[in-house]
mmCIF file of C-alpha atoms in Angstrom:
data_model
loop_
_atom_site.group_PDB
_atom_site.id
_atom_site.type_symbol
_atom_site.label_atom_id
_atom_site.label_comp_id
_atom_site.label_asym_id
_atom_site.label_seq_id
_atom_site.Cartn_x
_atom_site.Cartn_y
_atom_site.Cartn_z
ATOM 1 C CA MET A 21 150.571 -45.427 -183.615
ATOM 2 C CA PRO A 22 153.877 -43.874 -184.813
ATOM 3 C CA GLY A 23 154.838 -45.324 -188.178
ATOM 4 C CA ARG A 24 151.768 -47.559 -188.390
ATOM 5 C CA LEU A 25 148.096 -47.194 -189.224
ATOM 6 C CA CYS A 26 145.546 -49.864 -188.267
ATOM 7 C CA ARG A 27 141.934 -49.589 -189.359
ATOM 8 C CA THR A 28 138.832 -51.736 -189.762
ATOM 9 C CA THR A 29 136.879 -51.106 -192.964
ATOM 10 C CA SER A 30 133.566 -52.540 -194.115
ATOM 11 C CA THR A 31 133.433 -53.417 -197.807
ATOM 12 C CA CYS A 32 129.820 -54.616 -197.850
ATOM 13 C CA GLY A 33 128.148 -51.250 -198.486
ATOM 14 C CA PRO A 34 126.725 -50.135 -201.844
ATOM 15 C CA ALA A 35 129.081 -48.591 -204.385
ATOM 16 C CA PRO A 36 130.462 -45.981 -204.502
ATOM 17 C CA VAL A 37 130.219 -45.649 -200.698
ATOM 18 C CA CYS A 38 132.504 -48.618 -200.089
ATOM 19 C CA SER A 39 135.352 -49.338 -202.462
ATOM 20 C CA PRO A 40 137.693 -52.353 -202.431
ATOM 21 C CA SER A 41 140.644 -52.111 -200.039
ATOM 22 C CA PRO A 42 143.406 -51.607 -202.654
ATOM 23 C CA GLN A 43 141.679 -48.540 -204.128
ATOM 24 C CA SER A 44 140.785 -46.948 -200.789
ATOM 25 C CA VAL A 45 144.221 -47.606 -199.291
ATOM 26 C CA LYS A 46 145.915 -46.186 -202.381
ATOM 27 C CA LYS A 47 143.913 -42.957 -202.033
ATOM 28 C CA LEU A 48 144.714 -42.741 -198.324
ATOM 29 C CA LEU A 49 148.452 -43.299 -198.767
ATOM 30 C CA THR A 50 148.708 -40.991 -201.772
ATOM 31 C CA GLY A 51 146.959 -38.174 -199.923
ATOM 32 C CA TYR A 52 149.192 -38.621 -196.885
ATOM 33 C CA VAL A 53 152.409 -38.650 -198.939
ATOM 34 C CA VAL A 54 151.403 -35.563 -200.937
ATOM 35 C CA ASN A 55 150.596 -33.579 -197.784
ATOM 36 C CA PHE A 56 153.704 -34.796 -195.948
ATOM 37 C CA ASN A 57 155.995 -33.892 -198.857
ATOM 38 C CA ARG A 58 154.387 -30.466 -199.161
ATOM 39 C CA ARG A 59 154.808 -29.732 -195.449
ATOM 40 C CA HIS A 60 158.433 -30.845 -195.365
ATOM 41 C CA GLN A 61 159.386 -29.579 -198.848
ATOM 42 C CA ARG A 62 160.512 -32.968 -200.102
ATOM 43 C CA TYR A 63 159.860 -35.166 -203.140
ATOM 44 C CA GLY A 64 159.591 -38.852 -203.940
ATOM 45 C CA ASP A 65 158.388 -41.995 -202.180
ATOM 46 C CA LEU A 66 157.798 -42.004 -198.438
ATOM 47 C CA LEU A 67 156.375 -45.383 -197.399
ATOM 48 C CA GLN A 68 157.677 -48.942 -197.564
ATOM 49 C CA ASN A 69 155.805 -52.228 -197.111
ATOM 50 C CA ARG A 70 152.634 -50.443 -198.131
ATOM 51 C CA TYR A 71 149.911 -52.424 -196.364
ATOM 52 C CA LYS A 72 148.739 -55.828 -195.235
ATOM 53 C CA SER A 73 145.072 -56.725 -194.987
ATOM 54 C CA ILE A 74 143.018 -59.589 -193.600
ATOM 55 C CA VAL A 75 139.336 -60.365 -194.107
ATOM 56 C CA CYS A 76 137.445 -60.397 -190.807
ATOM 57 C CA GLU A 77 134.166 -62.219 -190.165
ATOM 58 C CA ASP A 78 131.599 -59.955 -188.519
ATOM 59 C CA ASP A 79 130.609 -62.218 -185.653
ATOM 60 C CA PRO A 80 132.370 -62.913 -183.315
ATOM 61 C CA TYR A 81 135.743 -61.690 -184.552
ATOM 62 C CA LEU A 82 134.933 -58.080 -185.472
ATOM 63 C CA LEU A 83 134.540 -56.814 -181.899
ATOM 64 C CA GLU A 84 137.726 -58.517 -180.722
ATOM 65 C CA LEU A 85 139.705 -57.046 -183.600
ATOM 66 C CA THR A 86 138.204 -53.583 -183.067
ATOM 67 C CA ARG A 87 139.111 -53.628 -179.390
ATOM 68 C CA TYR A 88 142.635 -54.802 -180.163
ATOM 69 C CA ILE A 89 143.178 -51.975 -182.668
ATOM 70 C CA HIS A 90 141.737 -49.262 -180.441
ATOM 71 C CA VAL A 91 143.825 -50.073 -177.360
ATOM 72 C CA ASN A 92 147.086 -50.345 -179.321
ATOM 73 C CA PRO A 93 148.146 -46.795 -178.298
ATOM 74 C CA VAL A 94 147.937 -47.824 -174.626
ATOM 75 C CA ARG A 95 149.895 -51.041 -175.152
ATOM 76 C CA GLY A 96 152.486 -49.111 -177.139
ATOM 77 C CA GLY A 97 152.922 -46.518 -174.414
ATOM 78 C CA VAL A 98 151.657 -43.646 -176.565
ATOM 79 C CA VAL A 99 148.871 -42.792 -174.096
ATOM 80 C CA ARG A 100 148.489 -43.668 -170.423
ATOM 81 C CA GLY A 101 145.366 -45.546 -169.546
ATOM 82 C CA LEU A 102 141.805 -45.729 -170.778
ATOM 83 C CA ALA A 103 140.887 -42.220 -169.603
ATOM 84 C CA ALA A 104 143.568 -40.652 -171.810
ATOM 85 C CA LEU A 105 142.506 -42.870 -174.719
ATOM 86 C CA THR A 106 139.019 -41.328 -174.607
ATOM 87 C CA THR A 107 140.419 -37.975 -175.795
ATOM 88 C CA TYR A 108 143.231 -39.337 -177.982
ATOM 89 C CA THR A 109 142.343 -38.077 -181.459
ATOM 90 C CA ARG A 110 144.424 -40.611 -183.401
ATOM 91 C CA ALA A 111 142.411 -43.652 -182.357
ATOM 92 C CA GLY A 112 138.831 -44.665 -183.093
ATOM 93 C CA HIS A 113 138.024 -45.219 -179.413
ATOM 94 C CA ALA A 114 137.552 -41.483 -178.803
ATOM 95 C CA ALA A 115 134.848 -41.252 -181.483
ATOM 96 C CA LEU A 116 133.024 -44.303 -180.122
ATOM 97 C CA MET A 117 133.001 -42.754 -176.651
ATOM 98 C CA GLY A 118 131.711 -39.455 -178.040
ATOM 99 C CA GLY A 119 134.824 -37.521 -177.052
ATOM 100 C CA VAL A 120 135.857 -36.649 -180.611
ATOM 101 C CA PRO A 121 133.381 -35.838 -183.424
ATOM 102 C CA ARG A 122 134.327 -37.767 -186.561
ATOM 103 C CA ALA A 123 131.781 -37.839 -189.387
ATOM 104 C CA TRP A 124 133.570 -40.454 -191.501
ATOM 105 C CA GLN A 125 133.783 -43.076 -188.713
ATOM 106 C CA ASP A 126 130.718 -45.311 -188.503
ATOM 107 C CA THR A 127 130.405 -45.648 -184.739
ATOM 108 C CA ASP A 128 126.883 -47.108 -184.910
ATOM 109 C CA ALA A 129 128.156 -50.272 -186.621
ATOM 110 C CA ILE A 130 130.155 -51.144 -183.491
ATOM 111 C CA LEU A 131 127.936 -49.684 -180.763
ATOM 112 C CA ALA A 132 124.900 -51.557 -182.128
ATOM 113 C CA HIS A 133 126.488 -54.748 -180.764
ATOM 114 C CA PHE A 134 126.390 -53.394 -177.204
ATOM 115 C CA GLY A 135 122.924 -51.932 -176.675
ATOM 116 C CA THR A 136 119.767 -50.430 -178.144
ATOM 117 C CA THR A 137 120.436 -46.908 -176.849
ATOM 118 C CA ARG A 138 123.661 -44.974 -177.355
ATOM 119 C CA ARG A 139 124.161 -44.364 -173.636
ATOM 120 C CA GLU A 140 123.805 -48.046 -172.807
ATOM 121 C CA ALA A 141 125.979 -49.076 -175.771
ATOM 122 C CA VAL A 142 128.799 -46.681 -174.832
ATOM 123 C CA ARG A 143 128.778 -47.918 -171.232
ATOM 124 C CA ARG A 144 128.957 -51.584 -172.256
ATOM 125 C CA TYR A 145 131.539 -50.883 -174.951
ATOM 126 C CA GLU A 146 133.774 -49.108 -172.399
ATOM 127 C CA ALA A 147 133.499 -52.107 -170.066
ATOM 128 C CA PHE A 148 134.373 -54.401 -172.984
ATOM 129 C CA VAL A 149 137.492 -52.354 -173.782
ATOM 130 C CA ARG A 150 138.506 -52.162 -170.109
ATOM 131 C CA GLU A 151 138.265 -55.952 -169.891
ATOM 132 C CA GLY A 152 140.563 -56.280 -172.893
ATOM 133 C CA MET A 153 143.210 -53.949 -171.464
ATOM 134 C CA ALA A 154 144.450 -56.735 -169.193
ATOM 135 C CA GLN A 155 144.798 -59.253 -172.028
ATOM 136 C CA GLY A 156 148.043 -57.784 -173.333
ATOM 137 C CA ARG A 157 149.281 -58.612 -176.801
ATOM 138 C CA ARG A 158 146.932 -60.813 -178.845
ATOM 139 C CA PRO A 159 149.002 -63.044 -181.179
ATOM 140 C CA ASP A 160 145.794 -64.823 -182.185
ATOM 141 C CA LEU A 161 144.677 -61.582 -183.881
ATOM 142 C CA VAL A 162 147.941 -60.998 -185.755
ATOM 143 C CA GLY A 163 149.399 -64.468 -186.344
ATOM 144 C CA GLY A 164 148.762 -67.082 -189.025
ATOM 145 C CA GLY A 165 145.284 -67.887 -190.259
ATOM 146 C CA LEU A 166 144.458 -71.078 -188.325
ATOM 147 C CA ILE A 167 146.094 -69.890 -185.105
ATOM 148 C CA ARG A 168 144.486 -66.480 -185.430
ATOM 149 C CA SER A 169 140.960 -67.696 -186.085
ATOM 150 C CA LEU A 170 140.876 -70.406 -183.410
ATOM 151 C CA GLY A 171 142.288 -68.185 -180.656
ATOM 152 C CA GLY A 172 145.926 -69.266 -180.406
ATOM 153 C CA TRP A 173 147.959 -72.468 -180.151
ATOM 154 C CA SER A 174 146.183 -73.420 -176.914
ATOM 155 C CA GLN A 175 143.055 -73.999 -179.012
ATOM 156 C CA VAL A 176 144.786 -75.503 -182.054
ATOM 157 C CA LEU A 177 146.860 -78.241 -180.378
ATOM 158 C CA PRO A 178 143.949 -80.089 -178.663
ATOM 159 C CA LEU A 179 142.124 -80.229 -181.993
ATOM 160 C CA ARG A 180 145.187 -81.667 -183.713
ATOM 161 C CA ARG A 181 145.582 -84.329 -181.029
ATOM 162 C CA ARG A 182 141.990 -85.428 -181.658
ATOM 163 C CA GLY A 183 142.593 -85.468 -185.402
ATOM 164 C CA VAL A 184 140.181 -82.605 -186.043
ATOM 165 C CA THR A 185 140.990 -80.540 -189.130
ATOM 166 C CA VAL A 186 139.754 -76.994 -189.649
ATOM 167 C CA VAL A 187 139.784 -74.997 -192.867
ATOM 168 C CA SER A 188 142.125 -72.028 -192.471
ATOM 169 C CA ASP A 189 143.649 -69.191 -194.471
ATOM 170 C CA GLU A 190 146.289 -66.739 -193.229
ATOM 171 C CA ARG A 191 144.444 -63.906 -195.025
ATOM 172 C CA VAL A 192 141.220 -64.457 -193.052
ATOM 173 C CA LEU A 193 140.121 -63.957 -189.448
ATOM 174 C CA GLY A 194 137.033 -66.127 -189.255
ATOM 175 C CA SER A 195 135.495 -69.567 -188.918
ATOM 176 C CA GLY A 196 136.099 -72.487 -191.249
ATOM 177 C CA ALA A 197 132.625 -72.076 -192.759
ATOM 178 C CA PHE A 198 133.311 -68.396 -193.439
ATOM 179 C CA ILE A 199 136.618 -69.237 -195.146
ATOM 180 C CA GLU A 200 134.959 -71.911 -197.284
ATOM 181 C CA HIS A 201 132.299 -69.372 -198.319
ATOM 182 C CA LEU A 202 134.974 -66.849 -199.356
ATOM 183 C CA ARG A 203 136.890 -69.470 -201.317
ATOM 184 C CA ALA A 204 133.751 -70.615 -203.133
ATOM 185 C CA GLU A 205 132.878 -67.012 -203.990
ATOM 186 C CA ALA A 206 136.403 -66.332 -205.269
ATOM 187 C CA ALA A 207 136.360 -69.534 -207.336
ATOM 188 C CA HIS A 208 133.026 -68.515 -208.888
ATOM 189 C CA GLN A 209 134.407 -65.104 -209.853
ATOM 190 C CA GLU A 210 137.554 -66.694 -211.267
ATOM 191 C CA ARG A 211 135.531 -69.110 -213.401
ATOM 192 C CA ALA A 212 133.415 -66.231 -214.700
ATOM 193 C CA THR A 213 136.542 -64.237 -215.552
ATOM 194 C CA LEU A 214 138.147 -67.176 -217.355
ATOM 195 C CA ARG A 215 134.920 -67.860 -219.249
ATOM 196 C CA LEU A 216 134.773 -64.269 -220.451
ATOM 197 C CA ALA A 217 138.505 -64.264 -221.225
ATOM 198 C CA ARG A 218 137.924 -67.068 -223.708
ATOM 199 C CA LYS A 219 135.145 -65.029 -225.329
ATOM 200 C CA VAL A 220 136.517 -61.502 -225.230
ATOM 201 C CA VAL A 221 134.433 -59.372 -227.557
ATOM 202 C CA PRO A 222 136.243 -56.563 -229.434
ATOM 203 C CA LEU A 223 135.523 -53.062 -228.183
ATOM 204 C CA ALA A 224 134.072 -51.999 -231.525
ATOM 205 C CA THR A 225 131.532 -54.840 -231.334
ATOM 206 C CA VAL A 226 130.555 -53.962 -227.760
ATOM 207 C CA GLU A 227 130.164 -50.316 -228.747
ATOM 208 C CA ARG A 228 128.063 -51.107 -231.817
ATOM 209 C CA ILE A 229 125.657 -53.352 -229.876
ATOM 210 C CA LEU A 230 125.205 -50.921 -226.973
ATOM 211 C CA CYS A 231 124.708 -47.893 -229.217
ATOM 212 C CA ALA A 232 122.204 -49.712 -231.435
ATOM 213 C CA ARG A 233 120.098 -50.909 -228.510
ATOM 214 C CA ASP A 234 120.089 -47.521 -226.767
ATOM 215 C CA GLY A 235 119.619 -45.388 -229.884
ATOM 216 C CA VAL A 236 122.925 -43.510 -229.723
ATOM 217 C CA ALA A 237 125.186 -42.787 -232.689
ATOM 218 C CA VAL A 238 128.630 -44.385 -232.424
ATOM 219 C CA ALA A 239 130.278 -41.081 -233.336
ATOM 220 C CA ASP A 240 128.550 -39.350 -230.411
ATOM 221 C CA LEU A 241 130.232 -41.712 -227.975
ATOM 222 C CA HIS A 242 133.647 -40.482 -229.141
ATOM 223 C CA ALA A 243 132.688 -36.818 -229.504
ATOM 224 C CA GLY A 244 132.547 -36.075 -225.787
ATOM 225 C CA LEU A 245 128.868 -35.107 -225.861
ATOM 226 C CA ARG A 246 127.283 -34.622 -222.441
ATOM 227 C CA SER A 247 123.650 -35.430 -223.211
ATOM 228 C CA ARG A 248 122.056 -37.739 -220.665
ATOM 229 C CA ARG A 249 121.634 -40.658 -223.061
ATOM 230 C CA VAL A 250 125.205 -40.462 -224.396
ATOM 231 C CA VAL A 251 126.670 -40.209 -220.889
ATOM 232 C CA HIS A 252 124.592 -43.230 -219.830
ATOM 233 C CA VAL A 253 125.787 -45.366 -222.764
ATOM 234 C CA ARG A 254 129.416 -44.270 -222.280
ATOM 235 C CA ARG A 255 129.274 -45.313 -218.637
ATOM 236 C CA LEU A 256 127.582 -48.600 -219.534
ATOM 237 C CA PHE A 257 130.191 -49.259 -222.238
ATOM 238 C CA CYS A 258 133.073 -48.716 -219.799
ATOM 239 C CA GLN A 259 131.553 -50.997 -217.163
ATOM 240 C CA VAL A 260 130.778 -53.779 -219.623
ATOM 241 C CA ALA A 261 134.184 -53.561 -221.317
ATOM 242 C CA VAL A 262 136.341 -53.338 -218.184
ATOM 243 C CA ARG A 263 134.363 -55.101 -215.447
ATOM 244 C CA GLY A 264 132.809 -57.782 -217.568
ATOM 245 C CA MET A 265 134.933 -58.379 -220.661
ATOM 246 C CA GLY A 266 138.367 -57.885 -219.103
ATOM 247 C CA HIS A 267 139.603 -55.006 -221.267
ATOM 248 C CA SER A 268 141.991 -52.659 -219.499
ATOM 249 C CA GLY A 269 140.955 -49.135 -218.595
ATOM 250 C CA ALA A 270 143.837 -47.791 -220.680
ATOM 251 C CA ALA A 271 142.656 -49.695 -223.776
ATOM 252 C CA VAL A 272 139.097 -48.403 -223.368
ATOM 253 C CA ALA A 273 140.422 -44.858 -222.868
ATOM 254 C CA ARG A 274 142.424 -45.034 -226.111
ATOM 255 C CA PHE A 275 139.411 -46.429 -227.934
ATOM 256 C CA LEU A 276 137.097 -43.632 -226.751
ATOM 257 C CA GLY A 277 139.707 -40.890 -226.964
ATOM 258 C CA VAL A 278 139.443 -39.942 -223.286
ATOM 259 C CA THR A 279 141.788 -40.118 -220.303
ATOM 260 C CA PRO A 280 142.248 -43.366 -218.330
ATOM 261 C CA SER A 281 141.131 -41.571 -215.152
ATOM 262 C CA ALA A 282 137.806 -40.704 -216.815
ATOM 263 C CA VAL A 283 137.257 -44.366 -217.706
ATOM 264 C CA ASN A 284 138.254 -45.515 -214.214
ATOM 265 C CA ARG A 285 135.739 -43.137 -212.631
ATOM 266 C CA LEU A 286 132.930 -44.527 -214.781
ATOM 267 C CA VAL A 287 133.951 -48.106 -214.026
ATOM 268 C CA ALA A 288 134.180 -47.453 -210.269
ATOM 269 C CA SER A 289 130.769 -45.769 -210.126
ATOM 270 C CA GLU A 290 127.692 -47.728 -209.062
ATOM 271 C CA GLU A 291 127.057 -50.598 -211.452
ATOM 272 C CA LEU A 292 124.205 -49.937 -213.847
ATOM 273 C CA PRO A 293 121.399 -52.524 -213.774
ATOM 274 C CA GLN A 294 121.751 -53.138 -217.523
ATOM 275 C CA THR A 295 125.398 -54.223 -217.221
ATOM 276 C CA GLU A 296 124.639 -57.844 -216.341
ATOM 277 C CA LYS A 297 122.030 -58.107 -219.113
ATOM 278 C CA TYR A 298 124.466 -56.944 -221.780
ATOM 279 C CA LEU A 299 127.213 -59.206 -220.441
ATOM 280 C CA ASN A 300 124.963 -62.252 -220.729
ATOM 281 C CA GLY A 301 124.208 -61.348 -224.329
ATOM 282 C CA LEU A 302 127.810 -60.577 -225.263
ATOM 283 C CA SER A 303 129.192 -63.751 -223.677
ATOM 284 C CA SER A 304 127.454 -65.794 -226.364
ATOM 285 C CA LEU A 305 129.431 -64.051 -229.109
ATOM 286 C CA ARG A 306 132.618 -65.621 -230.384
ATOM 287 C CA TYR A 307 135.884 -63.731 -230.340
ATOM 288 C CA THR A 308 136.616 -62.364 -233.807
ATOM 289 C CA PRO A 309 139.854 -60.355 -233.733
ATOM 290 C CA SER A 310 139.882 -57.154 -235.733
ATOM 291 C CA ARG A 311 142.931 -55.135 -236.717
ATOM 292 C CA GLY A 312 143.712 -52.306 -234.328
ATOM 293 C CA ASN A 313 141.281 -53.585 -231.723
ATOM 294 C CA SER A 314 142.887 -56.454 -229.861
ATOM 295 C CA ALA A 315 141.613 -57.671 -226.523
ATOM 296 C CA CYS A 316 143.631 -56.416 -223.588
ATOM 297 C CA ALA A 317 143.781 -58.120 -220.222
#
């Protein structure tokens, strides 16, 4: 759509295949702006109101949302009819129908809901999309959380008259149980973060413990050595310090004498299995501030 990009992204895959939405969207927007500015010989910012995201429950909301996104070009008058949409390269529908090869789009994740063979799945998916063409605009997929998840005001008002309350959140497209699960998970993560924030261990202490247990000299960690053991401990140190203890990537970069981007790459890489073990051990230590090595949030 002109001036707007809609996409559905799964964040449940193993790292680093799937990254959180803010990081992936930042990369997408940055790449687009850089290329646009280069083509048009301009400088500076390009986009406003960067992005808005909602969490979508897989079943039954994912298919409805996918259909709504894919037929947007038809509703907006960009293409005429379903036949033209099959070859329209700027929508995901063409890849699902097999009209446009697109390696980065996971078509199987959607088609698996429609049949066991690709031919059968494509046929049923096309019928599903054709059925949705007549529905017009779907405010239940773009409105507030309760209205969106229950399917519009026509579904909300009868429940209110009967005194039925449903858990809702404007950031989520899903059932009340799904929203409660997300809230409980977020609360657990917040409690863990606050617990660690009260027991932030200085970077020098984290480094000393990790190096001693893995048989690496502290000086080697700062010397930029590329031996397998040193690289492993450096990556483990960054993940424990940033992910677990709450130190900023910039603070860890200054401590190691490397660039913040190098630290961020190590932190964003697949979590090492030893990370949780070291965090459990470090969380029992009390915070003892040392000069020149304050905890950074």
